[in-house]
Coordinates of N, CA and C in Angstrom, one line a residue:
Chain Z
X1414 N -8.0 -17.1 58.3 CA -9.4 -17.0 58.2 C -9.8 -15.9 57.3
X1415 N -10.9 -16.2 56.2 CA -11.0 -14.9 55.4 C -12.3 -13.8 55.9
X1416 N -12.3 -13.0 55.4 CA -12.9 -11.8 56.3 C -14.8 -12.1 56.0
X1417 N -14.5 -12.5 54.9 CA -15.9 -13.3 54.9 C -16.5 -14.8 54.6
X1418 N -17.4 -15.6 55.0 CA -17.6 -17.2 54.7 C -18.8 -16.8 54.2
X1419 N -18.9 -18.0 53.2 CA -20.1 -18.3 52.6 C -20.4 -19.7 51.7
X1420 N -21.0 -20.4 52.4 CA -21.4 -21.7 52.1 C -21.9 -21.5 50.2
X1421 N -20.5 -22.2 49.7 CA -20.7 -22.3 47.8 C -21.9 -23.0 47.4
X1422 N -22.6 -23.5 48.2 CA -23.6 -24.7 48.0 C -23.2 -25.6 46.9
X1423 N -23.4 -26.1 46.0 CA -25.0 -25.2 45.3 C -26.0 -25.7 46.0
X1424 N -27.3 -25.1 46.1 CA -28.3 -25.3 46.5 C -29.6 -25.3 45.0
X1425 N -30.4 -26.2 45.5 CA -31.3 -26.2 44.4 C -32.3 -26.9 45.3
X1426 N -33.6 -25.9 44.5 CA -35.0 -25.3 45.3 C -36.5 -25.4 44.2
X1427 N -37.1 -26.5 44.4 CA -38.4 -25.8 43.4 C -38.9 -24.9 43.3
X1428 N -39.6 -24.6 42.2 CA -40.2 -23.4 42.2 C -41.0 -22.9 43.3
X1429 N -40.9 -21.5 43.7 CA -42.2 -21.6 44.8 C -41.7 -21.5 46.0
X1430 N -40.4 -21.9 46.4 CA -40.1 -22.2 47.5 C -39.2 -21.0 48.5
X1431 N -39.2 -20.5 49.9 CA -38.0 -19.6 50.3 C -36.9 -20.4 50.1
X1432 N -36.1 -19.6 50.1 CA -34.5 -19.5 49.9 C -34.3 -18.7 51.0
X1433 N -32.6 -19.1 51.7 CA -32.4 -18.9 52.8 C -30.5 -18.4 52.1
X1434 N -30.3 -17.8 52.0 CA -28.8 -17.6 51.8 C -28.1 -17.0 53.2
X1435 N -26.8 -17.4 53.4 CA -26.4 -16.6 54.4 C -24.7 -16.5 54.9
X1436 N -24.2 -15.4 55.0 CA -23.0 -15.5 55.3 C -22.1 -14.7 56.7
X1437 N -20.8 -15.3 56.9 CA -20.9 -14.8 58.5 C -19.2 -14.1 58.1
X1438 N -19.4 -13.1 59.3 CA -17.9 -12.0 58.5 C -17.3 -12.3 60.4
X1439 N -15.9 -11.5 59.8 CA -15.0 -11.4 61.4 C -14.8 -10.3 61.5
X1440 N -14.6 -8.8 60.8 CA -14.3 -7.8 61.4 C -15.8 -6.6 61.8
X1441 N -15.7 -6.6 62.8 CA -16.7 -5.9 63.6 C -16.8 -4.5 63.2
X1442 N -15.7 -4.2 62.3 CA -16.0 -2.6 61.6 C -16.8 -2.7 60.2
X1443 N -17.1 -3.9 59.9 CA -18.2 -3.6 59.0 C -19.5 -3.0 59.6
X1444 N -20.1 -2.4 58.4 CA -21.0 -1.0 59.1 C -22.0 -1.4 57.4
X1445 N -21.2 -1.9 55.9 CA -22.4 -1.6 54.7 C -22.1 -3.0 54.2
X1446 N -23.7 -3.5 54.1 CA -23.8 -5.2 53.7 C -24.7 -4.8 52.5
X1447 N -24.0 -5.7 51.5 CA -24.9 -5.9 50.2 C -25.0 -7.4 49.8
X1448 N -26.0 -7.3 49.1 CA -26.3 -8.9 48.4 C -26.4 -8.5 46.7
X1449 N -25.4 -9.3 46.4 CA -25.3 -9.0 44.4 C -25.5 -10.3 43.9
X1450 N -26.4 -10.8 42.4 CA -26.7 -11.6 42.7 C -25.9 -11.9 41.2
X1451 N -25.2 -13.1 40.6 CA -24.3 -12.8 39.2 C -24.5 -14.0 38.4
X1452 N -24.8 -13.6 37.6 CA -25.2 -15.0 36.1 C -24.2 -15.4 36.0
X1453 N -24.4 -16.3 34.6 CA -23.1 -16.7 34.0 C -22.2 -15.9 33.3
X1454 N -21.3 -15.7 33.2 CA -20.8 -14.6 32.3 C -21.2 -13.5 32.6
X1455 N -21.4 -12.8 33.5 CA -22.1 -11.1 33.9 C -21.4 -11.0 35.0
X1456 N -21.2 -9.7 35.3 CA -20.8 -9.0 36.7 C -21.6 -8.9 37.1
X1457 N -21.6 -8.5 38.7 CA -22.5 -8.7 39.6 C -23.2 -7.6 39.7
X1458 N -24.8 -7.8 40.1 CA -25.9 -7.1 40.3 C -26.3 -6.8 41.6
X1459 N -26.3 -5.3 41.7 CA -26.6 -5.4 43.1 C -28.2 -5.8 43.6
X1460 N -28.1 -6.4 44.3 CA -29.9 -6.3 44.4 C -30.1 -6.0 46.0
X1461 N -29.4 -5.9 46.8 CA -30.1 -5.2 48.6 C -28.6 -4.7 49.1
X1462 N -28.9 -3.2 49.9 CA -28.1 -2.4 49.9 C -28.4 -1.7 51.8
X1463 N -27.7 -2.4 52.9 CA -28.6 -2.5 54.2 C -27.0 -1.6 54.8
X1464 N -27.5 -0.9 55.3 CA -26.0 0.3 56.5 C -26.7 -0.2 57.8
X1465 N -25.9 -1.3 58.5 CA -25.9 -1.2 60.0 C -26.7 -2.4 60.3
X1466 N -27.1 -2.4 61.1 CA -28.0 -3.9 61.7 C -29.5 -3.8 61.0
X1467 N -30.5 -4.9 60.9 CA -32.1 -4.6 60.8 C -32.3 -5.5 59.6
X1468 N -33.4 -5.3 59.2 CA -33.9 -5.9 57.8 C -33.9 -5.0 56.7
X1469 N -34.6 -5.7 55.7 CA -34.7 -4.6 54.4 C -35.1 -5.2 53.6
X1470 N -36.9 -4.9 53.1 CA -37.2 -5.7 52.2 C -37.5 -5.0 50.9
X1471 N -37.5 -5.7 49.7 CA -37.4 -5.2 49.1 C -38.3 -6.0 47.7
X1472 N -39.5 -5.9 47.3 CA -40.4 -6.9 46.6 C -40.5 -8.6 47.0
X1473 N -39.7 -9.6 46.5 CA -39.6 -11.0 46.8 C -38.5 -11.3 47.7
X1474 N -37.3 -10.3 47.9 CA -36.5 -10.4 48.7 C -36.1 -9.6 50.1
X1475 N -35.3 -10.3 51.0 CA -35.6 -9.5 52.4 C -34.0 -10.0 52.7
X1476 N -33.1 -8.7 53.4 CA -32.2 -8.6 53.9 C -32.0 -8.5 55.2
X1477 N -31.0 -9.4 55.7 CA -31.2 -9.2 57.6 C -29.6 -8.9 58.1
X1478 N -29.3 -8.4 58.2 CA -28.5 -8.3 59.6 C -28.3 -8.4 61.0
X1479 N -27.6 -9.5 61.4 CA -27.5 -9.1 62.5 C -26.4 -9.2 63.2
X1480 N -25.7 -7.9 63.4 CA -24.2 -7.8 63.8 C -23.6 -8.0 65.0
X1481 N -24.3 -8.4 66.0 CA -24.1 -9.2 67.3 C -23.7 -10.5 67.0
X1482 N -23.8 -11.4 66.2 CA -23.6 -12.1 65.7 C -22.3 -12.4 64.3
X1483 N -22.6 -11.2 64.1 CA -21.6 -11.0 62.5 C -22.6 -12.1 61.6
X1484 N -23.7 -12.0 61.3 CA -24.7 -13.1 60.6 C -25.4 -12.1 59.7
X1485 N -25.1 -12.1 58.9 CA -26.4 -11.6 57.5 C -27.1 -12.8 56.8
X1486 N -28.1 -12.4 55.7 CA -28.8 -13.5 55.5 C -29.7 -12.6 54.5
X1487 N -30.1 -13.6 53.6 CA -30.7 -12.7 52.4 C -32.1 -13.9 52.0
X1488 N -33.2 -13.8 52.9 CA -34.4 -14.4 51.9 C -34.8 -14.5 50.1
X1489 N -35.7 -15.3 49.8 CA -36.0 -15.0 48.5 C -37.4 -15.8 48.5
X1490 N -38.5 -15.0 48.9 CA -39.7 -15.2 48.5 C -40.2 -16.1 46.9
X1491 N -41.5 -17.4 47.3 CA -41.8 -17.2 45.7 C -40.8 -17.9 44.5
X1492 N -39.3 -18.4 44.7 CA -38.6 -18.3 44.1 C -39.1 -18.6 42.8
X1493 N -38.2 -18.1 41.4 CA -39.0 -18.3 40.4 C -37.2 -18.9 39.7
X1494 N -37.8 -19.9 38.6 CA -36.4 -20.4 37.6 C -35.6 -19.0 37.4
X1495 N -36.1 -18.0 36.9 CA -35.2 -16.6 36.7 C -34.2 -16.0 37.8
X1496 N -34.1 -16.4 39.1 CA -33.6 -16.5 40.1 C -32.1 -17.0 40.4
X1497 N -32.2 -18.2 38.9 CA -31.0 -19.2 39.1 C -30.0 -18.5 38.9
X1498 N -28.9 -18.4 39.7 CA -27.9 -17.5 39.9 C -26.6 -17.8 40.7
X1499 N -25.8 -16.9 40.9 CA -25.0 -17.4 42.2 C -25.1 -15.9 43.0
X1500 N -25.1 -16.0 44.0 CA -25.6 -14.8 45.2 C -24.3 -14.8 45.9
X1501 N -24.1 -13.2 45.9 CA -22.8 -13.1 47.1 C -23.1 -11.7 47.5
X1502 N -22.7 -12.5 48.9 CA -22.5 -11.1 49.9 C -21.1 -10.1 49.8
X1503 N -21.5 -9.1 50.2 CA -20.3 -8.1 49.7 C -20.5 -7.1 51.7
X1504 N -19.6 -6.9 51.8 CA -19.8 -5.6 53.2 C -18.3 -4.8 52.9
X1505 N -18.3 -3.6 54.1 CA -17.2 -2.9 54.1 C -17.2 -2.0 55.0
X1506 N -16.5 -1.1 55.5 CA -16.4 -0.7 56.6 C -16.5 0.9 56.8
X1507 N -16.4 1.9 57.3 CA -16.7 3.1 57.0 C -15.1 3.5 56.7
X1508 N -13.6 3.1 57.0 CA -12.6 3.3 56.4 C -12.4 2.5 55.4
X1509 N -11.4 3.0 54.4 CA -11.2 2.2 53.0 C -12.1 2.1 52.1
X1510 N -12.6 1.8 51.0 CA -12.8 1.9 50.1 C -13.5 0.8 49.0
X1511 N -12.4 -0.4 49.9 CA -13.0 -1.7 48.9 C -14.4 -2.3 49.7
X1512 N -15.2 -3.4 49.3 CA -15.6 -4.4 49.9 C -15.0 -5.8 49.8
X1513 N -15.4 -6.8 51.0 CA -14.8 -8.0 50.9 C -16.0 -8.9 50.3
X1514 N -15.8 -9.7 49.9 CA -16.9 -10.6 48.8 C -16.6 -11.7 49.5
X1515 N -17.8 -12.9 49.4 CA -18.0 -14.0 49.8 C -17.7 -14.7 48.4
X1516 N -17.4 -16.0 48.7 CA -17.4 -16.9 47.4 C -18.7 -17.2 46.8
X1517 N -19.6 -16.9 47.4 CA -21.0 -16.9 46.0 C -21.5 -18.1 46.4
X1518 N -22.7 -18.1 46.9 CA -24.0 -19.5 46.6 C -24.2 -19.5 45.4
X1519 N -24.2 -20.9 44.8 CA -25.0 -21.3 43.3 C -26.2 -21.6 43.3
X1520 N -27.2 -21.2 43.2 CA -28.6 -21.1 43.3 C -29.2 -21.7 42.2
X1521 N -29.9 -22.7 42.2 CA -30.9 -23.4 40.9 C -32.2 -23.5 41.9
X1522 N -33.3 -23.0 40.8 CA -34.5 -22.5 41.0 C -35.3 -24.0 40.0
X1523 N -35.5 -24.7 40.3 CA -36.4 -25.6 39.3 C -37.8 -26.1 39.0
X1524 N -38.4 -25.4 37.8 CA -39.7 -25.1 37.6 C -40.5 -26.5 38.2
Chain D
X594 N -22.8 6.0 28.8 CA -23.5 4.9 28.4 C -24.4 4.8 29.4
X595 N -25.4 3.4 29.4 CA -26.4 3.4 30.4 C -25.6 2.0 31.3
X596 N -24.2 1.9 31.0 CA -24.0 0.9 32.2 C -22.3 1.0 32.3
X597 N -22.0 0.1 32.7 CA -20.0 -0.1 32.6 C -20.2 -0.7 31.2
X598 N -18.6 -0.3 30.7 CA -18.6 -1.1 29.7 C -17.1 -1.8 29.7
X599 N -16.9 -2.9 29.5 CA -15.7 -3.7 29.9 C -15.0 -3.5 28.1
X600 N -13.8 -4.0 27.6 CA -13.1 -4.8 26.6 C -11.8 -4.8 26.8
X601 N -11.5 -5.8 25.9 CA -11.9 -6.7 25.3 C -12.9 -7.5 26.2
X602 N -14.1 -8.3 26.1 CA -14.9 -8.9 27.1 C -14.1 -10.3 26.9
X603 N -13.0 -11.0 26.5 CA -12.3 -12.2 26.2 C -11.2 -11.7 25.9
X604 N -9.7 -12.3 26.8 CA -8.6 -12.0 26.0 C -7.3 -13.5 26.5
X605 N -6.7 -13.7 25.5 CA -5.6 -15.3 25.7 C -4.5 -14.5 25.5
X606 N -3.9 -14.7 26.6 CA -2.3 -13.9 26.2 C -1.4 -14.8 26.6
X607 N -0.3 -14.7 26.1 CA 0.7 -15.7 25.9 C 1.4 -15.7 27.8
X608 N 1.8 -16.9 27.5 CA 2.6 -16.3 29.1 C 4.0 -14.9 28.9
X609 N 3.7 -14.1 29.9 CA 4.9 -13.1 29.2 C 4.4 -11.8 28.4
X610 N 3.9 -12.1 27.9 CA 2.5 -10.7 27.2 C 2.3 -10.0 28.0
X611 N 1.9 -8.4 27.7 CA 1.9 -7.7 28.2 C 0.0 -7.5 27.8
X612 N -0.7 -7.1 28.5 CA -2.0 -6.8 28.1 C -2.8 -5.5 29.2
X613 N -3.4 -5.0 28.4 CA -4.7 -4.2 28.5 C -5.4 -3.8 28.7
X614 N -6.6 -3.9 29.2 CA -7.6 -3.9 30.0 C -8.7 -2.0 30.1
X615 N -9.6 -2.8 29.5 CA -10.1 -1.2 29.4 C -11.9 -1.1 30.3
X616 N -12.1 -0.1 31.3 CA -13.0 0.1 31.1 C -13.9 1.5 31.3
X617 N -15.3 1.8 30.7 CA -15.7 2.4 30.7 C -16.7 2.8 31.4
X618 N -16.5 3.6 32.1 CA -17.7 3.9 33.8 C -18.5 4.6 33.3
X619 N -19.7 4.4 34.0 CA -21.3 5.0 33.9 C -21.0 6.3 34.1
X620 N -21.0 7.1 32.7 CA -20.8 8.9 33.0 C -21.2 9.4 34.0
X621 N -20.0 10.2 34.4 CA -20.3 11.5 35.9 C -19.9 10.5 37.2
X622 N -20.0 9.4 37.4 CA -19.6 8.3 38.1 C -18.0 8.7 38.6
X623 N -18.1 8.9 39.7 CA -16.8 9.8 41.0 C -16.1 8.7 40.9
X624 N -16.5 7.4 41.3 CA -15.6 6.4 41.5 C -15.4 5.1 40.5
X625 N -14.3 4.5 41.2 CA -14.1 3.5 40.1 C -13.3 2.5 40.9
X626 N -13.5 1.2 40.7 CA -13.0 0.3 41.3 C -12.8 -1.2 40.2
X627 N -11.4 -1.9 40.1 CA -10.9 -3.3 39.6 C -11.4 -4.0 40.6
X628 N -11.8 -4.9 40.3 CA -11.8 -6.2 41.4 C -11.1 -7.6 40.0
X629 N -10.4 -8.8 40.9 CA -10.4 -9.4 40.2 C -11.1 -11.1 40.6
X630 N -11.9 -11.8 39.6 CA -12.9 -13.1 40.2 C -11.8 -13.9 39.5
X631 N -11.4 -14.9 40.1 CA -11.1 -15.8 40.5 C -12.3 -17.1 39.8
X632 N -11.9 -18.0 39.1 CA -13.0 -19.3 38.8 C -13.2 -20.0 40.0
X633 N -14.9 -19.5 40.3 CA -15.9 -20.1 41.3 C -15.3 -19.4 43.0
X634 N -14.8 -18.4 42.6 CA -14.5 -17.2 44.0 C -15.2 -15.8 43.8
X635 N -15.6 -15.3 45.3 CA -16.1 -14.1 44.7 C -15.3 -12.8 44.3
X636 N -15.0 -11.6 44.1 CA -14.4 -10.7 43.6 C -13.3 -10.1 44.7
X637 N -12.1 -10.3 44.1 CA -11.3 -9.5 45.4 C -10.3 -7.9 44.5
X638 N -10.9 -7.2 45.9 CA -10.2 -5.9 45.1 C -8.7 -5.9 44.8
X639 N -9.0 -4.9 43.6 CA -7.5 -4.8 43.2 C -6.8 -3.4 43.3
X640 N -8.0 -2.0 42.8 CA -7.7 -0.4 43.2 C -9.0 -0.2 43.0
X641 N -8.9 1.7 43.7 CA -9.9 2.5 43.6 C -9.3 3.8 43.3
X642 N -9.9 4.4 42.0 CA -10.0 5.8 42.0 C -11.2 6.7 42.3
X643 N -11.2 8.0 42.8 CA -11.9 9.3 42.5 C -11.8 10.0 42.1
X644 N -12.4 10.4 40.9 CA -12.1 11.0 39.6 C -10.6 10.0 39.0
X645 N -9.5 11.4 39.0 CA -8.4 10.6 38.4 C -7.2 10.2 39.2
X646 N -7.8 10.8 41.0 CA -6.7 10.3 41.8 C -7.0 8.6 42.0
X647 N -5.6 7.8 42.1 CA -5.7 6.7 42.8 C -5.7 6.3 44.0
X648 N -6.8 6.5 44.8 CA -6.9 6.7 46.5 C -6.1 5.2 46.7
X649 N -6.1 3.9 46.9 CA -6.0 2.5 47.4 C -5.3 1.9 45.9
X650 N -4.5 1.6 46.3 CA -3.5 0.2 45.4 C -3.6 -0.7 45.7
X651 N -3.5 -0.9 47.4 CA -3.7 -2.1 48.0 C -3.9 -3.6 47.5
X652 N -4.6 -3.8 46.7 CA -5.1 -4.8 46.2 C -4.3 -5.5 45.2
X653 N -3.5 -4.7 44.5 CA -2.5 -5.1 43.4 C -1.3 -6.1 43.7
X654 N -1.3 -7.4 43.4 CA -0.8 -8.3 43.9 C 0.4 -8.2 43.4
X655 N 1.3 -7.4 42.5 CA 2.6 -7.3 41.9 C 2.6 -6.1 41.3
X656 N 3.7 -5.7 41.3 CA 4.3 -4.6 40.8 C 4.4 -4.7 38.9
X657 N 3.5 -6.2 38.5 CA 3.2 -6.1 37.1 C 2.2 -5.5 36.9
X658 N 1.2 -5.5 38.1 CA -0.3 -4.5 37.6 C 0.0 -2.9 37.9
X659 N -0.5 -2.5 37.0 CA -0.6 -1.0 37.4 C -2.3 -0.6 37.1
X660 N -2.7 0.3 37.4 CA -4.2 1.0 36.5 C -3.9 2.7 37.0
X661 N -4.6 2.9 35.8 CA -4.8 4.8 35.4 C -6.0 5.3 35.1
X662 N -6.8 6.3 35.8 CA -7.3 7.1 35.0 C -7.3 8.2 34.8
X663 N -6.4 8.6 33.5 CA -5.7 9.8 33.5 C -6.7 11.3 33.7
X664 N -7.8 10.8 33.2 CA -9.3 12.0 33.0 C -10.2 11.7 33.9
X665 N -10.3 11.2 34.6 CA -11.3 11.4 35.2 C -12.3 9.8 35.1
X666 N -11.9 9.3 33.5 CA -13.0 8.7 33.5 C -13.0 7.6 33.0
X667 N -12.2 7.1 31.9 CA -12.0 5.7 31.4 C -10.8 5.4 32.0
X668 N -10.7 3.7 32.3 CA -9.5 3.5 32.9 C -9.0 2.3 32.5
X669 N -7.9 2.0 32.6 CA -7.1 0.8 31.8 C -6.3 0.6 33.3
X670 N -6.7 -0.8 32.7 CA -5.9 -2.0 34.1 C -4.8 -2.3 32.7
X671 N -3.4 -2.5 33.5 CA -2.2 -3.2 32.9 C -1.4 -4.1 33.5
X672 N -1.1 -5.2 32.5 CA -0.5 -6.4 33.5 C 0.7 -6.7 32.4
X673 N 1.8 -6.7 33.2 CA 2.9 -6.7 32.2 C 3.5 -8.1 32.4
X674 N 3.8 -8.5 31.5 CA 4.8 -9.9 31.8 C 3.7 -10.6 32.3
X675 N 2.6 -11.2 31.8 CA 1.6 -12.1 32.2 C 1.6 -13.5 32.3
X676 N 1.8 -14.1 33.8 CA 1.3 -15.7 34.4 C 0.2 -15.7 34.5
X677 N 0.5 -17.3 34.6 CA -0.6 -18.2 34.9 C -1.3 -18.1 35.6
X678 N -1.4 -17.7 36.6 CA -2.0 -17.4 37.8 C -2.6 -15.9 37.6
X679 N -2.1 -15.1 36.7 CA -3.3 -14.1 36.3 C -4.7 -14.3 35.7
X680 N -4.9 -16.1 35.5 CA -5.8 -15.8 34.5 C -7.3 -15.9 35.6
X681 N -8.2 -14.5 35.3 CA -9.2 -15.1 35.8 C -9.9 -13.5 35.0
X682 N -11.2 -13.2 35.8 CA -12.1 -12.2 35.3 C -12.1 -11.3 36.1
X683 N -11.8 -9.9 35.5 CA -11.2 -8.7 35.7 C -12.7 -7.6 35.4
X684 N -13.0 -7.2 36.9 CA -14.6 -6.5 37.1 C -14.0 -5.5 36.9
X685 N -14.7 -4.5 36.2 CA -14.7 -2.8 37.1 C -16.3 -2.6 36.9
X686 N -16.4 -1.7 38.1 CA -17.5 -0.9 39.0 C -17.2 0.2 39.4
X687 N -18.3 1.3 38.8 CA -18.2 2.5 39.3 C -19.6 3.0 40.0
X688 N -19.1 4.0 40.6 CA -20.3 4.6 41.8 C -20.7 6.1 41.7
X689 N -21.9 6.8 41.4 CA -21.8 8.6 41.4 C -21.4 8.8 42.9
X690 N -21.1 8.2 43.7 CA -20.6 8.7 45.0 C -19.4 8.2 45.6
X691 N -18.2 9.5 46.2 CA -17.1 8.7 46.8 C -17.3 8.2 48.3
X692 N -18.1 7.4 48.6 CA -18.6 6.5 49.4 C -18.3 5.5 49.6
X693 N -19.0 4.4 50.6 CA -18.9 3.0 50.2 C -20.5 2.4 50.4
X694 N -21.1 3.0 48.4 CA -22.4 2.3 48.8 C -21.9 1.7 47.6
X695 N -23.4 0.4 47.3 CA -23.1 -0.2 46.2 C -22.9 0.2 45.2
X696 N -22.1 -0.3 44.3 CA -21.6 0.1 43.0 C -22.4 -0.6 41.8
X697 N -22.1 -0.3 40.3 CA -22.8 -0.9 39.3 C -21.1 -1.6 38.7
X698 N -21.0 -3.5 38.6 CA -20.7 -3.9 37.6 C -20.3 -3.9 36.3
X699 N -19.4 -3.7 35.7 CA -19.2 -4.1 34.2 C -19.7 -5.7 33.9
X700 N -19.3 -6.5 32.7 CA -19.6 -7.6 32.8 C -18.3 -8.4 32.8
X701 N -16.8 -7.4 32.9 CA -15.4 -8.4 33.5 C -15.1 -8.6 31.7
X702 N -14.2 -8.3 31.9 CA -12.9 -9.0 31.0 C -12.6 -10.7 31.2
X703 N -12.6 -11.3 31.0 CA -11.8 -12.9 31.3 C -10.2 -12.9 30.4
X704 N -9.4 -13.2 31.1 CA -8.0 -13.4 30.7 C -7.5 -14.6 31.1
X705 N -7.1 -15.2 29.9 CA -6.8 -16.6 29.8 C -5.5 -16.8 30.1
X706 N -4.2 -16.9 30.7 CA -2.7 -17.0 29.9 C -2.5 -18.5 30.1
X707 N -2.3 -18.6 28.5 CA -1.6 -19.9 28.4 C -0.3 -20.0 27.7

């Protein structure tokens, strides 16, 4: 089982519409959840940066955790075509150093 | 610079080839981290330094990779004797803190071996 899942989709969304992204982890010592969001050809951007359980919003987007569950989830207000992307969750724990990455939603936003 | 800077940003090495990997962290930036992406996977680590210690190897799937940074600041990933199965896109990300908050991206190296 790997330490994190995440549904590759792709998913494709009119303009305008929420976006629901979401992925589910297994080790319970994750403590820091990120959402990076990554073009074609580009390394990943971070865009929501959450330590511990709660939300976190942040302009068009909103970060949730909820670690009772091992369930995070990343809204996207509004979506706009500039959005089209692939989104991955990233977490890690207060020992060690790396994070573990999800395989990335592919996201198309269509005007 | 105002971001990472990866090169070569494309490289095709023969099977067997030895290659080099260079990148350049966002000045003053404590930390430094390889990850390697995989086509249509997300990034899995490969090391981390602070400054110019190598805290974690962990990630390094053979005793072909090595990575250094001898100063503190630029660092070169090396893969000696290069398969097939090395070929994919080679991140580095660095952080002004030895923590685990988010980091800033390069835009990855891609390494072809054919």
């Amino acid at each position: 089982q790997k330490e994190v899942e995440q549904d590759p989709g792709p998913l494709s969304v009119p303009e305008g519409a929420i976006v629901s992204l979401n992925c589910t982890y297994s080790n319970s010592a994750f403590q820091y959840f990120m959402w990076y969001r990554q073009y074609s050809r580009k390394g990943p951007e971070l865009l929501m940066y959450t330590y511990s359980s709660g939300n976190k919003e942040d302009g068009r987007f909103t970060a949730q955790v909820d670690k009772s569950s091992k369930y995070i989830s990343l809204f996207i207000r509004d979506s706009q075509p500039s959005d089209s992307a692939t989104y991955l969750c990233a977490m890690g724990g207060n020992t060690g150093n790396q994070f573990y990455f999800g395989t990335g939603t592919s996201l198309t936003v269509i005007p | 610079g105002a971001g990472v800077s990866q090169s070569p940003r494309y490289k095709v090495a023969k099977r067997g080839q030895d290659v080099a990997l260079r990148c350049d962290p966002i000045s003053g930036h404590v930390s430094l981290f390889w990850y390697q992406q995989a086509l249509g996977q997300g990034p899995e680590f490969l090391t981390y330094f602070q400054n110019e210690a190598q805290l974690d190897k962990s990630g390094l799937p053979s005793d072909r990779f090595f990575a250094e940074r001898p100063e503190g600041s630029v660092s070169t990933l090396k893969i000696q004797r290069t398969q097939q199965e090395d070929s994919a896109v080679y991140l580095c990300a660095s952080s002004l803190y030895a923590q685990n908050y988010g980091y800033t991206f390069g835009s990855g190296t891609r390494l072809t071996v054919v």
